[in-house]
Tab-separated table of N, CA and C in Angstrom:
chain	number	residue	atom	x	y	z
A	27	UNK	N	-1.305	-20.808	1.239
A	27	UNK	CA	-0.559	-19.738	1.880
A	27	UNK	C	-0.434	-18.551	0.937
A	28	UNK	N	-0.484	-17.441	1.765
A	28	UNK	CA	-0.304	-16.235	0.491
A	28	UNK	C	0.927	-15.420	1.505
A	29	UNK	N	1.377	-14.484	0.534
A	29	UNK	CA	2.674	-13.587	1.160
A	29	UNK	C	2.869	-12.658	0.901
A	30	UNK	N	2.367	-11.599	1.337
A	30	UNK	CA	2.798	-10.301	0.471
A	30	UNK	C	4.465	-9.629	0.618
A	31	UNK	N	5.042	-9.195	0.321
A	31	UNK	CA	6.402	-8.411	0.376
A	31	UNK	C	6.572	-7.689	-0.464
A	32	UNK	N	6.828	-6.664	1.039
A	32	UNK	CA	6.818	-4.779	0.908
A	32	UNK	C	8.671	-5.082	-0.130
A	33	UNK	N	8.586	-3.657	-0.600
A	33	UNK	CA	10.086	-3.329	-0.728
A	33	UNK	C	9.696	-1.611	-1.104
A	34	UNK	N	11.168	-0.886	-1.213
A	34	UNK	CA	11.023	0.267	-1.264
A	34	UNK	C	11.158	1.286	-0.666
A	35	UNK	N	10.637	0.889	0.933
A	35	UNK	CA	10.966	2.074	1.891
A	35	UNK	C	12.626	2.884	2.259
A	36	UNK	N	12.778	3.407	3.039
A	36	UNK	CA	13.694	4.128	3.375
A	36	UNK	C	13.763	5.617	3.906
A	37	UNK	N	14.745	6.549	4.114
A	37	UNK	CA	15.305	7.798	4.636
A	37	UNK	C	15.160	8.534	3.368
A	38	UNK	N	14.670	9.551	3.535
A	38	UNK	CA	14.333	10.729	2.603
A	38	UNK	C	14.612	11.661	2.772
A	39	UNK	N	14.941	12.535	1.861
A	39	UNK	CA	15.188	14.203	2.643
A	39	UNK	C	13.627	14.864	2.310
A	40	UNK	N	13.115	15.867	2.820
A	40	UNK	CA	11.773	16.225	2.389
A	40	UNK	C	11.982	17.066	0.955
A	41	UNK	N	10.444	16.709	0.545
A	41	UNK	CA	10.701	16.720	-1.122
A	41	UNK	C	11.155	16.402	-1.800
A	42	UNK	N	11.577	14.652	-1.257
A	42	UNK	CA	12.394	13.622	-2.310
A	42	UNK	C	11.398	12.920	-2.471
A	43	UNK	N	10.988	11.740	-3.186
A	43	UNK	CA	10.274	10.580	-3.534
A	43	UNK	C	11.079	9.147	-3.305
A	44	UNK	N	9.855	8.419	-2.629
A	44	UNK	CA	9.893	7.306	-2.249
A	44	UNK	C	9.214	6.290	-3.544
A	45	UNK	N	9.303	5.165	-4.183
A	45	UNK	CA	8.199	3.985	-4.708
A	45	UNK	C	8.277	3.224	-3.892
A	46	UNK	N	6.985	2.418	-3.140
A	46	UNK	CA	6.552	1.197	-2.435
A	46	UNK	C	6.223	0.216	-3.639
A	47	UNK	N	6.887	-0.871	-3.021
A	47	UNK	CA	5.918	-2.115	-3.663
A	47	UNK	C	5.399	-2.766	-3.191
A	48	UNK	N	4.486	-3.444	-3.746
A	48	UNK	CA	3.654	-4.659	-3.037
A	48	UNK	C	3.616	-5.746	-3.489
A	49	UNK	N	4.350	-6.779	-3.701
A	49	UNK	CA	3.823	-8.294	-4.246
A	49	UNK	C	3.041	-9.529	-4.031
A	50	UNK	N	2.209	-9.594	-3.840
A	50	UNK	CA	1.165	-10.797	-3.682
A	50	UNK	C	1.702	-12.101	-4.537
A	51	UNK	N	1.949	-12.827	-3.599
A	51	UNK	CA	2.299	-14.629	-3.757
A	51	UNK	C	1.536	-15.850	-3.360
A	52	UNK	N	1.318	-16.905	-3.568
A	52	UNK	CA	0.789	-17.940	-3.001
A	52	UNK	C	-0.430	-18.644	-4.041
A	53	UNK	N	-1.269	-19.106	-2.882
A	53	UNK	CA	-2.286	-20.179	-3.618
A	53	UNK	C	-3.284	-18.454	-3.419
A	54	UNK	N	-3.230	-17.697	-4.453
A	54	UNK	CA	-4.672	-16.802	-4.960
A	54	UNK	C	-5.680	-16.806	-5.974
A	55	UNK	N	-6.408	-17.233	-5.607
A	55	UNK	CA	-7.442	-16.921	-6.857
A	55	UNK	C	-8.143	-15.618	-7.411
A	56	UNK	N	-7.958	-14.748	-6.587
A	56	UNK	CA	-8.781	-13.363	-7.280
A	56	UNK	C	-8.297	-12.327	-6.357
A	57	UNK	N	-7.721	-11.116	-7.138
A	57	UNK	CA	-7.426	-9.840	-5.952
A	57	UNK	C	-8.570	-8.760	-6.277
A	58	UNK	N	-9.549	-8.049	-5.316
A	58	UNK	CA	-9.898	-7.417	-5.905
A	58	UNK	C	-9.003	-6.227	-5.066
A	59	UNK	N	-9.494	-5.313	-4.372
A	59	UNK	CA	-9.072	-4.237	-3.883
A	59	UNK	C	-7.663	-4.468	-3.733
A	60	UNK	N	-6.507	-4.077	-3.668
A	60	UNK	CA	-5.499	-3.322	-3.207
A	60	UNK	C	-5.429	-1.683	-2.438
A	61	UNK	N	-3.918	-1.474	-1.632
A	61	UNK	CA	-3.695	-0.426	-0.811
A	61	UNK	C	-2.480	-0.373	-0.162
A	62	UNK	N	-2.455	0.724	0.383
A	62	UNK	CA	-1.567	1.075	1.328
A	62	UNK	C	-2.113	1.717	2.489
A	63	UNK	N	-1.698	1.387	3.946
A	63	UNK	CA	-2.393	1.938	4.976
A	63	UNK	C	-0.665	2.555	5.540
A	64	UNK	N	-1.101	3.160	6.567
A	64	UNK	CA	0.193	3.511	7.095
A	64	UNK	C	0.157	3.863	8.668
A	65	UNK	N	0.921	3.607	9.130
A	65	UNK	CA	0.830	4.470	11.015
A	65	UNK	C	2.227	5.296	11.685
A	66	UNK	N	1.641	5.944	11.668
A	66	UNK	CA	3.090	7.136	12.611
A	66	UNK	C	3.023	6.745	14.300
A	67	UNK	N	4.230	6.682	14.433
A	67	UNK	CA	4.083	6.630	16.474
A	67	UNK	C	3.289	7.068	16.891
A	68	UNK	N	2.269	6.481	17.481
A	68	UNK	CA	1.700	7.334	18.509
A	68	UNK	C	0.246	7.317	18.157
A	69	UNK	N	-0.098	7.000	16.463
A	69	UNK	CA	-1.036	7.316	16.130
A	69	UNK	C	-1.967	5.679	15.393
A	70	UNK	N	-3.057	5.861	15.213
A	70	UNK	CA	-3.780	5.278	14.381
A	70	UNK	C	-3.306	4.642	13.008
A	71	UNK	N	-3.683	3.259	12.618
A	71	UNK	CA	-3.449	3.143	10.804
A	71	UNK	C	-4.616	3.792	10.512
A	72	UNK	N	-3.762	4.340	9.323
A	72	UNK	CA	-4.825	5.160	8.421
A	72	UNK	C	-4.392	4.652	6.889
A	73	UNK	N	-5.733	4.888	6.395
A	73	UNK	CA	-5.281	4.672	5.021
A	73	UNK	C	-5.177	5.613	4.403
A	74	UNK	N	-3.636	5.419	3.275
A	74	UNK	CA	-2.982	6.682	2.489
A	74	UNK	C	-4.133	6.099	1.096
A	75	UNK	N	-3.698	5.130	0.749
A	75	UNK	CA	-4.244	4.954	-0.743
A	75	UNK	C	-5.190	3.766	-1.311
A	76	UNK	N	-5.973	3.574	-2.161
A	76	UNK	CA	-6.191	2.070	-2.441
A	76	UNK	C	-6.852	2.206	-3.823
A	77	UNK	N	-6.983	1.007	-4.806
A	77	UNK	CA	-7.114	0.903	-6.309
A	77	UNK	C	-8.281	0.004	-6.088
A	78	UNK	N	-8.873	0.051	-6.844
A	78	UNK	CA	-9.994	-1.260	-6.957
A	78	UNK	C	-8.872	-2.007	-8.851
A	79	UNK	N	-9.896	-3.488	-8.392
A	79	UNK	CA	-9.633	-4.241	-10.187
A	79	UNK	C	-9.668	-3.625	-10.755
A	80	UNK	N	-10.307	-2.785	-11.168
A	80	UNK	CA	-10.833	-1.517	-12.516
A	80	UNK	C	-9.440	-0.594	-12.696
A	81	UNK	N	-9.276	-0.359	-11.229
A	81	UNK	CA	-8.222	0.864	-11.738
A	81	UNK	C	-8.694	2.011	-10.844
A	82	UNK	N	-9.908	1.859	-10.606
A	82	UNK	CA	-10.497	3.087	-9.389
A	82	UNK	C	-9.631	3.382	-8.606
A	83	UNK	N	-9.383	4.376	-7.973
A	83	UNK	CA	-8.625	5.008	-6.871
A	83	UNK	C	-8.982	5.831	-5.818
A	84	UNK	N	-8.449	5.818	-4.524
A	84	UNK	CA	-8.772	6.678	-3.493
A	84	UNK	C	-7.771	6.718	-2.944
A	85	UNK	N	-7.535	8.156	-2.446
A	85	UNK	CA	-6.865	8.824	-1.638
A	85	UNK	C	-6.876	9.953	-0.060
A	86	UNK	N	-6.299	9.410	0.662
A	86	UNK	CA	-6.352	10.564	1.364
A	86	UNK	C	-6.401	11.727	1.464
A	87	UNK	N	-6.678	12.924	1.947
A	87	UNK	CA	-6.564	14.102	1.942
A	87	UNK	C	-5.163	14.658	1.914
A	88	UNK	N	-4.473	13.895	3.191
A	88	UNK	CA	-3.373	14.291	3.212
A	88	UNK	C	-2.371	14.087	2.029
A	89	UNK	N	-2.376	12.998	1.615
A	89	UNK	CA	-1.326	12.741	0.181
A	89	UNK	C	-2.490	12.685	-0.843
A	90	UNK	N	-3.159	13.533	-1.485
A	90	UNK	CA	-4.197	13.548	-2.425
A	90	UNK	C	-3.069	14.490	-3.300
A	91	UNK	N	-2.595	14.354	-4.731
A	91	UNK	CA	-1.679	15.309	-5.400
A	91	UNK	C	-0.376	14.723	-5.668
A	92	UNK	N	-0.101	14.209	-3.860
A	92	UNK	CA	1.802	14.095	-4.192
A	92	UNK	C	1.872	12.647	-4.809
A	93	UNK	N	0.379	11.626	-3.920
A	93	UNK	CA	1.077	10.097	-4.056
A	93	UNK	C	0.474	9.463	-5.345
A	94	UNK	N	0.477	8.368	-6.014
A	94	UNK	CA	-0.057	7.749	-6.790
A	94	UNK	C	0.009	6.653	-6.512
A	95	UNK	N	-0.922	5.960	-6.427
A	95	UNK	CA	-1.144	4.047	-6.170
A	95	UNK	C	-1.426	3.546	-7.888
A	96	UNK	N	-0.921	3.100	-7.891
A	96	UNK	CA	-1.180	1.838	-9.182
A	96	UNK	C	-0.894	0.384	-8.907
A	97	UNK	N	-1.165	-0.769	-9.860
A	97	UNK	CA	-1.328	-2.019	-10.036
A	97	UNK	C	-0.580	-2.762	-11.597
A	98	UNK	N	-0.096	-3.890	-10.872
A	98	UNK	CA	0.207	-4.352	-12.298
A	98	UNK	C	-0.632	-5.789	-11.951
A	99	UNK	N	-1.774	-6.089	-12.346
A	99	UNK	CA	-2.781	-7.140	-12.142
A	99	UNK	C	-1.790	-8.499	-12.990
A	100	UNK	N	-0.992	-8.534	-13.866
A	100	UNK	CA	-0.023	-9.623	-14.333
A	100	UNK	C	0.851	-10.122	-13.531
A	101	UNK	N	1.245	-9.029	-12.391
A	101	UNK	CA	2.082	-9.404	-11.303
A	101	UNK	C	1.843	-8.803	-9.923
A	102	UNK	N	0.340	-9.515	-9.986
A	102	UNK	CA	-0.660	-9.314	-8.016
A	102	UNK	C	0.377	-8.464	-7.564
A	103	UNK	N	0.640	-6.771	-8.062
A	103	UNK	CA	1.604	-6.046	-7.445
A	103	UNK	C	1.000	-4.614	-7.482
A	104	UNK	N	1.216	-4.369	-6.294
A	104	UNK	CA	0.679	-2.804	-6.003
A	104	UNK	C	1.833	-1.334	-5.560
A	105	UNK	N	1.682	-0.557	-6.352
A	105	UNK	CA	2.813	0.387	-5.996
A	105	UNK	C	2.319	1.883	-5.321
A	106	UNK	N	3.091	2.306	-4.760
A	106	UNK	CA	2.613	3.684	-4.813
A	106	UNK	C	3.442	4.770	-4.726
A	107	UNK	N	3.854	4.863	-5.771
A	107	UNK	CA	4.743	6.554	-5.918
A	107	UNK	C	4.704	7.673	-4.850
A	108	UNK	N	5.642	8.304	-4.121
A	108	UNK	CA	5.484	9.362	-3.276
A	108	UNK	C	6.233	10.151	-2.968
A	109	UNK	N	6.001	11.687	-4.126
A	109	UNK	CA	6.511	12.697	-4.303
A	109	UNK	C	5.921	13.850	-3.088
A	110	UNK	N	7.199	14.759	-3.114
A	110	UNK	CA	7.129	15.948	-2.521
A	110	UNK	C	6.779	15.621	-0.915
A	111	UNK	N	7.800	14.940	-0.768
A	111	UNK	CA	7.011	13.939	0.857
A	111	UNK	C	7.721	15.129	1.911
A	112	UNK	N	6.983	14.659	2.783
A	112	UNK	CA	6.961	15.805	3.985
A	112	UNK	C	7.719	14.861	5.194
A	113	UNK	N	7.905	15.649	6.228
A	113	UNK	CA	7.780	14.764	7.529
A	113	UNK	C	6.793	14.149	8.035
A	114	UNK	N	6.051	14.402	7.882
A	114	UNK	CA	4.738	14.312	8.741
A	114	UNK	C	4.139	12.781	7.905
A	115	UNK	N	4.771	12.680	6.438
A	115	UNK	CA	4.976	11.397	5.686
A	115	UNK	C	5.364	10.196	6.565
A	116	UNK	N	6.079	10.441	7.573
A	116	UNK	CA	6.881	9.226	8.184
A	116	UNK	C	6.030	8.191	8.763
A	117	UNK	N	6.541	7.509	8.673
A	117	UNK	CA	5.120	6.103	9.150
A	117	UNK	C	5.920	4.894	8.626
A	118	UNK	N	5.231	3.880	9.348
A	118	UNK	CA	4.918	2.391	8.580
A	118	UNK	C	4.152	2.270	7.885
A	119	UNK	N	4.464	2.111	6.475
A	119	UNK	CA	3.711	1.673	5.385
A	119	UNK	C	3.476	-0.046	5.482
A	120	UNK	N	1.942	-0.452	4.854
A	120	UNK	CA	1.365	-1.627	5.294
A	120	UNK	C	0.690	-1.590	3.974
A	121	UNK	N	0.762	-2.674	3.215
A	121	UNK	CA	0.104	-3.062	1.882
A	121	UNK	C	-1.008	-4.019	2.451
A	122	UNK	N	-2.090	-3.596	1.890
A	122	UNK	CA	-3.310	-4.492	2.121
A	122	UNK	C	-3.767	-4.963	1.223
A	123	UNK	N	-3.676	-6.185	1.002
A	123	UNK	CA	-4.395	-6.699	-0.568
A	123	UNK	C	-6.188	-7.950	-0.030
A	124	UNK	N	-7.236	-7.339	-0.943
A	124	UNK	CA	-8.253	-7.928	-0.442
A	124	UNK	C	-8.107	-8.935	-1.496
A	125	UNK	N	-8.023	-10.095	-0.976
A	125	UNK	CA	-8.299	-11.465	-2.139
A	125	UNK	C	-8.875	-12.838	-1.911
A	126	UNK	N	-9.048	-13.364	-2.625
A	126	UNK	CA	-9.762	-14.670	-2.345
A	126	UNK	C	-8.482	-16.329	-2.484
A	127	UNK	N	-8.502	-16.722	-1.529
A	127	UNK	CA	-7.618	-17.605	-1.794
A	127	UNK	C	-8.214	-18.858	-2.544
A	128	UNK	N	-7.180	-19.887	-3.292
A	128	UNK	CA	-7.615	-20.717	-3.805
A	128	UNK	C	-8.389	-22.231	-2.662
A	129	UNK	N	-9.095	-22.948	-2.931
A	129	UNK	CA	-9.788	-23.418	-2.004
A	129	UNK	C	-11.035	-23.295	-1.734
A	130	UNK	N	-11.523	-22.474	-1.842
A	130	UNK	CA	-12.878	-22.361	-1.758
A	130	UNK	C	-12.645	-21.324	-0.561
A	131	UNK	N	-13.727	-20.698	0.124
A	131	UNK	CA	-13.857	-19.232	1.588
A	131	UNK	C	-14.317	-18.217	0.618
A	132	UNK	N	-13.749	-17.334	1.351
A	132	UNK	CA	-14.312	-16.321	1.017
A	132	UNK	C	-12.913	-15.159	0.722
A	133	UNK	N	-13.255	-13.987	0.097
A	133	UNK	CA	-12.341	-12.721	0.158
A	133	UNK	C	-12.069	-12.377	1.744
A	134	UNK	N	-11.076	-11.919	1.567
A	134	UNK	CA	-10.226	-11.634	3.402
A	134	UNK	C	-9.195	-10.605	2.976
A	135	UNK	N	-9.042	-9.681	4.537
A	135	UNK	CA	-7.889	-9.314	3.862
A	135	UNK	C	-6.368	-9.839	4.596
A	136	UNK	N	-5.940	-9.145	3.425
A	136	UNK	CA	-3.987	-9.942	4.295
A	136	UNK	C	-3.148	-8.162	4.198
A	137	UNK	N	-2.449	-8.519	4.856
A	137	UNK	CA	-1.327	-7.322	5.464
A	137	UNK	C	-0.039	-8.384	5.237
A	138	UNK	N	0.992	-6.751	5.045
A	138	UNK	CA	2.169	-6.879	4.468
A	138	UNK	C	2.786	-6.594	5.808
A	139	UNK	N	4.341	-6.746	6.073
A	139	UNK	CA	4.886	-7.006	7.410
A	139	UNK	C	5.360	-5.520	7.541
A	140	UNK	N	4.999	-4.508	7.100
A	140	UNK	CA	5.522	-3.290	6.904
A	140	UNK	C	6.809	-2.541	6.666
A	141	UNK	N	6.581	-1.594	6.113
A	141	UNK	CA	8.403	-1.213	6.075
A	141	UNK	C	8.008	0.842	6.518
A	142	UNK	N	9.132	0.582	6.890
A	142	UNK	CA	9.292	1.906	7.406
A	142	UNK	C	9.869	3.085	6.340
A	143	UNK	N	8.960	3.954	6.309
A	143	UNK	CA	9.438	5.636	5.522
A	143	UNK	C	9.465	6.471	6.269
A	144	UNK	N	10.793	7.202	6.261
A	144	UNK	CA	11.391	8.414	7.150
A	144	UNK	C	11.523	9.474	6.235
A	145	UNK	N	10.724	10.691	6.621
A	145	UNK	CA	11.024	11.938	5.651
A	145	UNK	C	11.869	12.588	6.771
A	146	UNK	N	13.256	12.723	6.966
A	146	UNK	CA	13.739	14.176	7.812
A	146	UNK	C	15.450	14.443	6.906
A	147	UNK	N	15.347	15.651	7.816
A	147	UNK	CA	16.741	16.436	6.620
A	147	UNK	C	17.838	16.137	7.742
């Protein structure tokens, strides 16, 4: 079994900062990719951010500047800093961690149960 759990979210005023976390638990044997995806009412998940093992990074257009994704690979944990947040920020945030469970299969991915970020004044 693996488990991820979000923490972090909440009500913002715009141009405050939010940190997400991500913790990965269970029987894992290897994470490679990590992320954050996110969805606003109405709309599509999209992905805001994601790290490879290395440390590589990608970002959206839209939060390219304000957000930062990082990793602490000692503790299967993924964060992502998010300054100068807007409204248009608001969404369900969803941690995606690509990993291989112990057992033998293959890499898969798993989703986090989401938590909600509200940017309004």
């Amino acid at each position: 079994q693996v488990q991820l759990v979000e923490s972090g979210g909440g009500l913002v005023q715009p141009g405050g900062s939010l940190r997400l976390s991500c913790a990965a638990s269970g029987s894992i044997a290897s994470i490679n990719n990590m992320g954050w995806y996110r969805q606003a009412p109405g709309k599509q998940r999209e992905l805001a951010a994601d790290i490879t093992s290395s440390g590589r990074t990608n970002y959206a257009d839209s939060v390219r500047g304000r957000f930062t994704i990082s990793r602490d690979n000692s503790k299967n944990t993924v964060y992502l800093q998010m300054n100068s947040l807007k409204p248009e920020d608001t969404a369900v945030y969803f941690c995606n961690v690509y990993l291989l469970p112990w057992g033998g299969g293959v890499y898969r991915d798993y989703w986090g149960q989401g938590i909600q970020v509200t940017v309004s004044s």
